[in-house]
Coordinates of N, CA, C and O in Angstrom, one line a residue:
M1 N -0.9 5.3 -15.9 CA -2.0 5.9 -16.6 C -3.0 6.3 -15.6 O -3.6 5.5 -14.9
V2 N -3.4 7.6 -15.6 CA -4.3 8.2 -14.7 C -5.6 8.4 -15.4 O -5.7 9.0 -16.5
R3 N -6.7 7.9 -14.8 CA -8.1 8.2 -15.3 C -8.9 8.6 -14.2 O -8.6 8.2 -13.0
D4 N -10.0 9.2 -14.4 CA -10.9 9.6 -13.3 C -11.4 8.4 -12.5 O -11.0 8.2 -11.4
L5 N -12.3 7.6 -13.1 CA -12.8 6.4 -12.5 C -13.1 5.4 -13.6 O -13.5 5.7 -14.7
L6 N -12.8 4.1 -13.2 CA -13.2 3.0 -14.2 C -14.4 2.3 -13.6 O -14.3 1.8 -12.5
P7 N -15.4 2.1 -14.4 CA -16.6 1.4 -13.9 C -16.3 0.0 -13.4 O -17.0 -0.5 -12.5
E8 N -15.3 -0.7 -14.0 CA -15.1 -2.1 -13.6 C -14.1 -2.2 -12.4 O -13.9 -3.3 -12.0
C9 N -13.6 -1.1 -11.9 CA -12.7 -1.1 -10.8 C -13.4 -1.1 -9.5 O -14.1 -0.2 -9.2
A10 N -13.1 -2.1 -8.6 CA -13.7 -2.2 -7.3 C -13.4 -1.0 -6.4 O -14.2 -0.4 -5.7
F11 N -12.2 -0.5 -6.5 CA -11.8 0.7 -5.7 C -12.3 2.0 -6.2 O -12.5 2.9 -5.5
C12 N -12.5 2.1 -7.5 CA -13.2 3.2 -8.1 C -14.6 3.3 -7.6 O -15.1 4.4 -7.3
A13 N -15.2 2.1 -7.4 CA -16.6 2.1 -6.9 C -16.6 2.6 -5.5 O -17.5 3.3 -5.1
V14 N -15.6 2.2 -4.7 CA -15.5 2.7 -3.3 C -15.3 4.2 -3.3 O -16.0 4.9 -2.6
S15 N -14.4 4.6 -4.2 CA -14.2 6.1 -4.3 C -15.4 6.9 -4.7 O -15.7 8.0 -4.2
A16 N -16.3 6.3 -5.5 CA -17.5 6.9 -6.0 C -18.6 6.8 -5.0 O -19.7 7.4 -5.1
G17 N -18.4 6.0 -3.9 CA -19.5 5.9 -2.9 C -20.4 4.8 -3.2 O -21.4 4.6 -2.5
A18 N -20.1 4.0 -4.2 CA -21.1 2.9 -4.6 C -20.9 1.6 -3.8 O -21.7 0.7 -3.9
A19 N -19.8 1.5 -3.1 CA -19.6 0.3 -2.3 C -19.7 0.6 -0.8 O -19.4 1.8 -0.4
T20 N -20.2 -0.3 0.0 CA -20.3 0.0 1.4 C -19.1 -0.7 2.1 O -18.9 -1.9 2.1
T21 N -18.4 0.2 2.8 CA -17.3 -0.2 3.6 C -17.0 0.9 4.6 O -17.3 2.1 4.3
P22 N -16.5 0.6 5.8 CA -16.2 1.6 6.8 C -15.1 2.6 6.3 O -14.0 2.1 6.0
V23 N -15.5 3.8 6.1 CA -14.5 4.8 5.7 C -13.9 5.4 6.9 O -14.5 5.8 7.9
I24 N -12.5 5.5 6.9 CA -11.8 6.0 8.0 C -11.4 7.5 7.8 O -11.4 8.3 8.7
F25 N -11.1 7.8 6.6 CA -10.6 9.2 6.2 C -11.0 9.4 4.8 O -10.9 8.5 3.9
E26 N -11.3 10.7 4.5 CA -11.5 11.1 3.1 C -11.3 12.5 2.9 O -11.5 13.3 3.8
D27 N -10.7 12.9 1.8 CA -10.6 14.3 1.4 C -10.8 14.2 -0.2 O -11.1 13.2 -0.7
P28 N -10.7 15.4 -0.9 CA -10.9 15.3 -2.3 C -10.0 14.4 -3.1 O -10.3 14.0 -4.2
A29 N -8.8 14.1 -2.6 CA -7.8 13.4 -3.3 C -7.6 11.9 -2.8 O -7.1 11.1 -3.6
V30 N -7.9 11.6 -1.6 CA -7.6 10.4 -1.0 C -8.8 9.8 -0.2 O -9.6 10.5 0.4
L31 N -8.8 8.5 -0.2 CA -9.9 7.8 0.6 C -9.2 6.6 1.4 O -8.3 5.9 0.8
A32 N -9.5 6.5 2.6 CA -9.0 5.4 3.5 C -10.2 4.6 4.0 O -11.1 5.2 4.6
F33 N -10.1 3.3 3.9 CA -11.2 2.4 4.4 C -10.7 1.1 4.8 O -9.6 0.7 4.4
F34 N -11.6 0.3 5.5 CA -11.3 -1.0 5.8 C -11.5 -2.0 4.6 O -12.6 -1.8 4.0
P35 N -10.7 -2.9 4.4 CA -10.9 -3.9 3.3 C -12.0 -4.9 3.7 O -12.3 -5.0 4.9
K36 N -12.6 -5.6 2.8 CA -13.6 -6.6 3.1 C -13.1 -7.7 3.9 O -13.8 -8.2 4.8
R37 N -11.8 -8.1 3.7 CA -11.2 -9.2 4.5 C -9.9 -8.7 5.2 O -8.8 -8.9 4.7
P38 N -10.0 -8.0 6.3 CA -8.8 -7.4 6.9 C -7.9 -8.5 7.4 O -8.3 -9.5 7.9
A39 N -6.6 -8.2 7.4 CA -5.6 -9.1 7.9 C -5.4 -9.0 9.4 O -4.9 -9.9 10.1
A40 N -5.9 -7.9 9.9 CA -5.8 -7.6 11.4 C -6.8 -6.5 11.7 O -7.2 -5.7 10.8
L41 N -7.1 -6.4 13.0 CA -7.9 -5.3 13.4 C -7.3 -3.9 13.1 O -6.1 -3.7 13.4
G42 N -8.0 -3.1 12.4 CA -7.5 -1.8 12.0 C -6.8 -1.8 10.6 O -6.5 -0.7 10.1
H43 N -6.6 -2.9 10.0 CA -6.1 -3.0 8.6 C -6.8 -2.0 7.7 O -8.0 -2.0 7.6
T44 N -6.1 -1.0 7.2 CA -6.7 0.1 6.4 C -6.1 0.1 5.0 O -4.9 0.0 4.9
L45 N -6.9 0.4 4.0 CA -6.4 0.7 2.7 C -6.5 2.1 2.4 O -7.5 2.8 2.7
I46 N -5.5 2.7 1.7 CA -5.4 4.1 1.3 C -5.3 4.1 -0.2 O -4.4 3.5 -0.7
I47 N -6.3 4.8 -0.8 CA -6.3 4.9 -2.3 C -6.4 6.4 -2.8 O -6.9 7.2 -2.1
P48 N -5.8 6.6 -3.9 CA -6.1 7.9 -4.6 C -7.6 7.8 -5.1 O -8.0 6.8 -5.5
R49 N -8.3 8.9 -5.1 CA -9.7 8.9 -5.5 C -9.8 8.7 -7.0 O -10.7 8.1 -7.5
V50 N -8.8 9.1 -7.8 CA -8.7 8.9 -9.2 C -8.1 7.5 -9.5 O -7.4 7.0 -8.6
H51 N -8.4 6.9 -10.6 CA -7.8 5.6 -10.9 C -6.4 5.8 -11.4 O -6.1 6.4 -12.4
I52 N -5.5 5.1 -10.6 CA -4.1 5.0 -10.9 C -3.8 3.5 -10.8 O -4.1 2.9 -9.7
Q53 N -3.3 2.9 -11.8 CA -3.2 1.4 -11.8 C -2.2 0.9 -10.7 O -2.6 -0.1 -10.1
D54 N -1.1 1.5 -10.6 CA -0.1 1.0 -9.7 C 1.0 2.0 -9.4 O 0.9 3.1 -9.9
L55 N 2.0 1.7 -8.6 CA 3.0 2.6 -8.2 C 3.8 3.2 -9.4 O 4.2 4.3 -9.4
W56 N 4.0 2.4 -10.4 CA 4.7 2.8 -11.6 C 4.0 3.9 -12.4 O 4.5 4.5 -13.3
H57 N 2.7 4.1 -12.2 CA 1.9 5.1 -12.9 C 1.6 6.3 -12.0 O 0.8 7.2 -12.4
L58 N 2.2 6.3 -10.8 CA 1.9 7.4 -9.8 C 2.8 8.6 -10.1 O 4.0 8.5 -10.3
D59 N 2.1 9.8 -10.1 CA 2.8 11.1 -10.2 C 3.3 11.6 -8.9 O 2.8 11.2 -7.8
I60 N 4.3 12.5 -8.9 CA 4.9 12.9 -7.6 C 3.9 13.7 -6.7 O 3.9 13.6 -5.5
G61 N 3.0 14.4 -7.3 CA 2.0 15.2 -6.5 C 1.0 14.2 -5.8 O 0.8 14.4 -4.6
T62 N 0.5 13.2 -6.5 CA -0.4 12.3 -5.8 C 0.4 11.4 -4.8 O -0.1 11.1 -3.7
A63 N 1.7 11.1 -5.1 CA 2.5 10.4 -4.2 C 2.7 11.2 -2.9 O 2.6 10.6 -1.8
A64 N 2.9 12.5 -3.0 CA 3.0 13.3 -1.8 C 1.7 13.3 -0.9 O 1.8 13.2 0.3
T65 N 0.6 13.4 -1.6 CA -0.7 13.4 -1.0 C -0.9 12.0 -0.3 O -1.4 12.0 0.9
L66 N -0.6 10.9 -0.9 CA -0.8 9.6 -0.3 C 0.2 9.4 0.8 O -0.2 8.8 1.8
A67 N 1.4 9.9 0.7 CA 2.4 9.8 1.8 C 1.9 10.5 3.0 O 2.0 10.0 4.2
R68 N 1.3 11.7 2.8 CA 0.8 12.5 4.0 C -0.3 11.7 4.7 O -0.4 11.6 5.9
A69 N -1.2 11.2 3.9 CA -2.4 10.5 4.4 C -1.9 9.2 5.1 O -2.4 8.8 6.2
T70 N -0.9 8.5 4.6 CA -0.3 7.3 5.2 C 0.3 7.7 6.6 O 0.0 7.0 7.5
L71 N 1.1 8.8 6.6 CA 1.6 9.2 7.9 C 0.6 9.5 8.9 O 0.6 9.1 10.1
D72 N -0.4 10.3 8.5 CA -1.5 10.7 9.4 C -2.2 9.5 10.0 O -2.5 9.5 11.2
L73 N -2.6 8.6 9.1 CA -3.3 7.4 9.5 C -2.5 6.5 10.4 O -3.0 5.9 11.3
A74 N -1.2 6.4 10.1 CA -0.3 5.6 10.9 C -0.2 6.1 12.3 O -0.3 5.3 13.3
H75 N -0.1 7.4 12.5 CA -0.1 8.0 13.8 C -1.4 7.8 14.5 O -1.5 7.5 15.7
A76 N -2.5 8.0 13.8 CA -3.9 7.8 14.4 C -4.0 6.3 14.8 O -4.6 6.1 15.9
M77 N -3.5 5.4 14.0 CA -3.6 4.0 14.3 C -2.8 3.7 15.6 O -3.3 2.9 16.4
R78 N -1.7 4.3 15.7 CA -0.8 4.0 16.9 C -1.5 4.5 18.1 O -1.5 3.8 19.2
T79 N -2.1 5.7 18.1 CA -2.9 6.3 19.2 C -4.1 5.4 19.5 O -4.3 5.1 20.7
A80 N -4.9 5.1 18.5 CA -6.2 4.5 18.8 C -6.1 3.0 19.1 O -6.8 2.5 20.0
L81 N -5.2 2.2 18.5 CA -5.1 0.8 18.6 C -3.9 0.3 19.4 O -3.9 -0.9 19.8
R82 N -2.9 1.1 19.6 CA -1.7 0.8 20.3 C -1.0 -0.5 19.8 O -0.7 -1.4 20.6
P83 N -0.8 -0.7 18.5 CA -0.1 -1.9 18.1 C 1.3 -1.9 18.5 O 1.9 -0.8 18.8
D84 N 2.0 -3.1 18.4 CA 3.4 -3.2 18.7 C 4.2 -2.8 17.5 O 5.4 -2.5 17.6
G85 N 3.6 -2.8 16.3 CA 4.3 -2.5 15.1 C 3.3 -2.2 14.0 O 2.1 -2.2 14.2
L86 N 3.9 -2.0 12.8 CA 3.0 -1.6 11.6 C 3.7 -2.0 10.4 O 4.9 -1.8 10.2
N87 N 3.0 -2.7 9.5 CA 3.4 -2.9 8.1 C 2.8 -1.9 7.2 O 1.6 -1.7 7.3
V88 N 3.6 -1.3 6.3 CA 3.1 -0.4 5.2 C 3.4 -1.2 4.0 O 4.6 -1.4 3.7
I89 N 2.4 -1.6 3.2 CA 2.6 -2.5 2.1 C 2.0 -1.9 0.8 O 0.8 -1.5 0.9
N90 N 2.7 -2.0 -0.3 CA 2.1 -1.7 -1.6 C 2.6 -2.8 -2.5 O 3.8 -3.2 -2.5
S91 N 1.7 -3.4 -3.3 CA 2.0 -4.4 -4.2 C 1.7 -3.9 -5.6 O 0.5 -3.4 -5.8
S92 N 2.6 -3.9 -6.5 CA 2.4 -3.4 -7.9 C 2.7 -4.5 -8.8 O 3.8 -5.1 -8.9
G93 N 1.6 -4.9 -9.5 CA 1.7 -6.0 -10.5 C 1.3 -7.4 -9.9 O 1.4 -7.6 -8.7
A94 N 0.8 -8.2 -10.8 CA 0.3 -9.5 -10.3 C 1.4 -10.4 -9.7 O 1.1 -11.1 -8.7
A95 N 2.6 -10.2 -10.2 CA 3.7 -11.0 -9.6 C 4.0 -10.6 -8.1 O 4.5 -11.4 -7.4
A96 N 3.5 -9.4 -7.7 CA 3.7 -8.9 -6.4 C 2.4 -9.1 -5.6 O 2.3 -8.5 -4.5
S97 N 1.5 -9.9 -6.1 CA 0.2 -10.2 -5.4 C -0.8 -9.0 -5.5 O -1.7 -9.0 -4.7
Q98 N -0.6 -8.1 -6.4 CA -1.7 -7.1 -6.6 C -2.9 -7.8 -7.2 O -2.8 -8.4 -8.3
T99 N -4.0 -7.6 -6.5 CA -5.3 -8.3 -7.1 C -6.3 -7.2 -7.5 O -7.1 -7.6 -8.3
V100 N -6.2 -6.1 -7.0 CA -7.1 -5.0 -7.4 C -6.1 -3.9 -8.1 O -5.3 -3.4 -7.4
F101 N -6.3 -3.7 -9.4 CA -5.4 -2.9 -10.1 C -5.7 -1.4 -10.1 O -5.9 -0.8 -11.1
H102 N -5.9 -0.9 -8.8 CA -6.0 0.5 -8.5 C -5.0 0.7 -7.3 O -5.1 -0.1 -6.4
L103 N -4.1 1.6 -7.5 CA -3.0 1.8 -6.5 C -3.6 1.8 -5.1 O -4.6 2.5 -4.9
H104 N -3.1 1.1 -4.2 CA -3.5 1.1 -2.8 C -2.3 0.8 -1.9 O -1.4 0.1 -2.2
I105 N -2.4 1.4 -0.7 CA -1.4 1.2 0.3 C -2.1 0.5 1.5 O -3.2 0.9 1.9
H106 N -1.6 -0.6 2.0 CA -2.1 -1.3 3.2 C -1.4 -0.8 4.4 O -0.1 -0.8 4.4
L107 N -2.1 -0.4 5.4 CA -1.6 -0.1 6.7 C -2.1 -1.3 7.6 O -3.3 -1.4 7.8
V108 N -1.2 -2.1 8.1 CA -1.6 -3.3 8.8 C -0.9 -3.2 10.2 O 0.3 -3.4 10.4
P109 N -1.7 -2.9 11.2 CA -1.2 -2.9 12.6 C -0.8 -4.3 13.0 O -1.4 -5.3 12.6
R110 N 0.3 -4.4 13.8 CA 0.8 -5.7 14.1 C 1.0 -5.8 15.7 O 1.4 -4.8 16.3
W111 N 0.8 -7.0 16.2 CA 1.0 -7.2 17.6 C 1.9 -8.4 17.7 O 1.9 -9.3 16.9
R112 N 2.7 -8.4 18.8 CA 3.6 -9.6 19.0 C 2.8 -10.9 19.0 O 1.7 -10.9 19.5
D113 N 3.3 -11.9 18.4 CA 2.6 -13.2 18.3 C 1.3 -13.2 17.6 O 0.4 -14.0 17.9
D114 N 1.0 -12.2 16.7 CA -0.2 -12.2 16.0 C -0.2 -13.3 14.9 O 0.9 -14.0 14.7
Q115 N -1.3 -13.5 14.2 CA -1.4 -14.6 13.3 C -0.9 -14.2 11.9 O -1.0 -15.0 10.9
F116 N -0.5 -13.0 11.7 CA -0.1 -12.5 10.4 C 1.1 -13.2 9.8 O 1.2 -13.5 8.7
G117 N 2.1 -13.4 10.7 CA 3.3 -14.1 10.2 C 4.3 -13.1 9.6 O 4.0 -11.9 9.5
T118 N 5.4 -13.7 9.2 CA 6.5 -12.8 8.6 C 6.1 -12.6 7.1 O 5.5 -13.4 6.5
I119 N 6.6 -11.4 6.6 CA 6.3 -11.1 5.2 C 7.6 -11.2 4.4 O 7.5 -11.0 3.2
W120 N 8.7 -11.5 5.0 CA 10.0 -11.5 4.3 C 10.6 -12.8 4.3 O 11.3 -13.2 5.3
P121 N 10.5 -13.6 3.2 CA 11.2 -14.9 3.2 C 12.7 -14.8 3.0 O 13.1 -13.7 2.4
D122 N 13.4 -15.8 3.3 CA 14.8 -15.8 3.0 C 15.0 -16.1 1.5 O 14.3 -17.1 1.1
P123 N 15.8 -15.4 0.8 CA 16.0 -15.8 -0.6 C 16.6 -17.2 -0.7 O 17.5 -17.6 0.1
S124 N 16.2 -17.9 -1.7 CA 16.7 -19.3 -1.8 C 17.1 -19.5 -3.3 O 16.3 -19.4 -4.2
P125 N 18.4 -19.7 -3.6 CA 19.5 -19.7 -2.7 C 19.9 -18.2 -2.3 O 19.4 -17.3 -3.0
P126 N 20.7 -18.1 -1.3 CA 21.1 -16.7 -0.9 C 21.8 -16.0 -2.0 O 22.5 -16.6 -2.8
L127 N 21.6 -14.7 -2.1 CA 22.2 -13.9 -3.1 C 23.7 -13.7 -2.8 O 24.1 -13.4 -1.7
T128 N 24.5 -13.7 -3.9 CA 26.0 -13.5 -3.7 C 26.3 -12.0 -3.7 O 25.5 -11.2 -4.1
D129 N 27.4 -11.6 -3.1 CA 27.9 -10.3 -3.1 C 28.0 -9.7 -4.6 O 27.7 -8.6 -4.8
E130 N 28.4 -10.6 -5.5 CA 28.5 -10.2 -6.9 C 27.2 -9.9 -7.5 O 27.0 -8.9 -8.2
E131 N 26.2 -10.7 -7.2 CA 24.8 -10.4 -7.7 C 24.2 -9.1 -7.1 O 23.6 -8.4 -7.9
L132 N 24.5 -8.9 -5.9 CA 24.0 -7.7 -5.2 C 24.7 -6.4 -5.8 O 24.0 -5.4 -6.1
E133 N 26.0 -6.5 -6.0 CA 26.7 -5.4 -6.6 C 26.3 -5.1 -8.0 O 26.1 -3.9 -8.4
A134 N 26.1 -6.2 -8.8 CA 25.6 -6.0 -10.2 C 24.2 -5.3 -10.2 O 23.9 -4.4 -11.0
A135 N 23.3 -5.8 -9.3 CA 22.0 -5.2 -9.3 C 22.1 -3.7 -8.8 O 21.4 -2.9 -9.4
A136 N 23.0 -3.4 -7.9 CA 23.1 -2.0 -7.4 C 23.6 -1.2 -8.6 O 23.1 0.0 -8.8
D137 N 24.6 -1.6 -9.3 CA 25.1 -0.9 -10.5 C 24.0 -0.6 -11.5 O 23.9 0.5 -12.0
T138 N 23.2 -1.6 -11.8 CA 22.1 -1.5 -12.8 C 21.1 -0.5 -12.3 O 20.7 0.4 -13.1
L139 N 20.8 -0.6 -11.0 CA 19.8 0.4 -10.5 C 20.3 1.8 -10.5 O 19.6 2.8 -10.9
R140 N 21.6 2.0 -10.1 CA 22.2 3.3 -10.0 C 22.2 3.9 -11.4 O 21.9 5.1 -11.6
S141 N 22.5 3.1 -12.5 CA 22.6 3.7 -13.8 C 21.2 3.9 -14.4 O 21.1 4.7 -15.4
S142 N 20.1 3.4 -13.8 CA 18.8 3.6 -14.3 C 18.1 4.8 -13.6 O 17.0 5.2 -14.1
L143 N 18.7 5.3 -12.6 CA 18.1 6.5 -11.9 C 18.3 7.7 -12.8 O 19.3 8.0 -13.4
S144 N 17.2 8.5 -12.8 CA 17.3 9.8 -13.5 C 18.1 10.8 -12.7 O 17.9 10.9 -11.5
P145 N 18.9 11.6 -13.4 CA 19.7 12.6 -12.6 C 18.9 13.7 -12.1 O 17.8 14.0 -12.4

């Protein structure tokens, strides 16, 4: 569901200029800024200026705009900060740790031995080949032609 701006949304407030945070990049469709509690030096959030709840509500045009901004900022981050790696993270829904329900992409520069830690736990118990194939079949049948 796309709306212009929601008064109760913290990221809509940032988009409207009502919140103070270092802005890294902005254009009419996208805004990139540092979060209040960054996970690492250079951690940047990229949002659409209009309110979009999460990835499942994103249209292809806005997705392309966000992808372009993500790539441009990732390259700028590599040049400016020289990290050893980069996490690009989106969380959609509370079960995925989304806490602000305005679509956003995290760019988190990473350095060897940083304090961020791993983001990929081992599944417990490990998934079987049968479970993986069943999930693959279900996903393939759910794709639009």
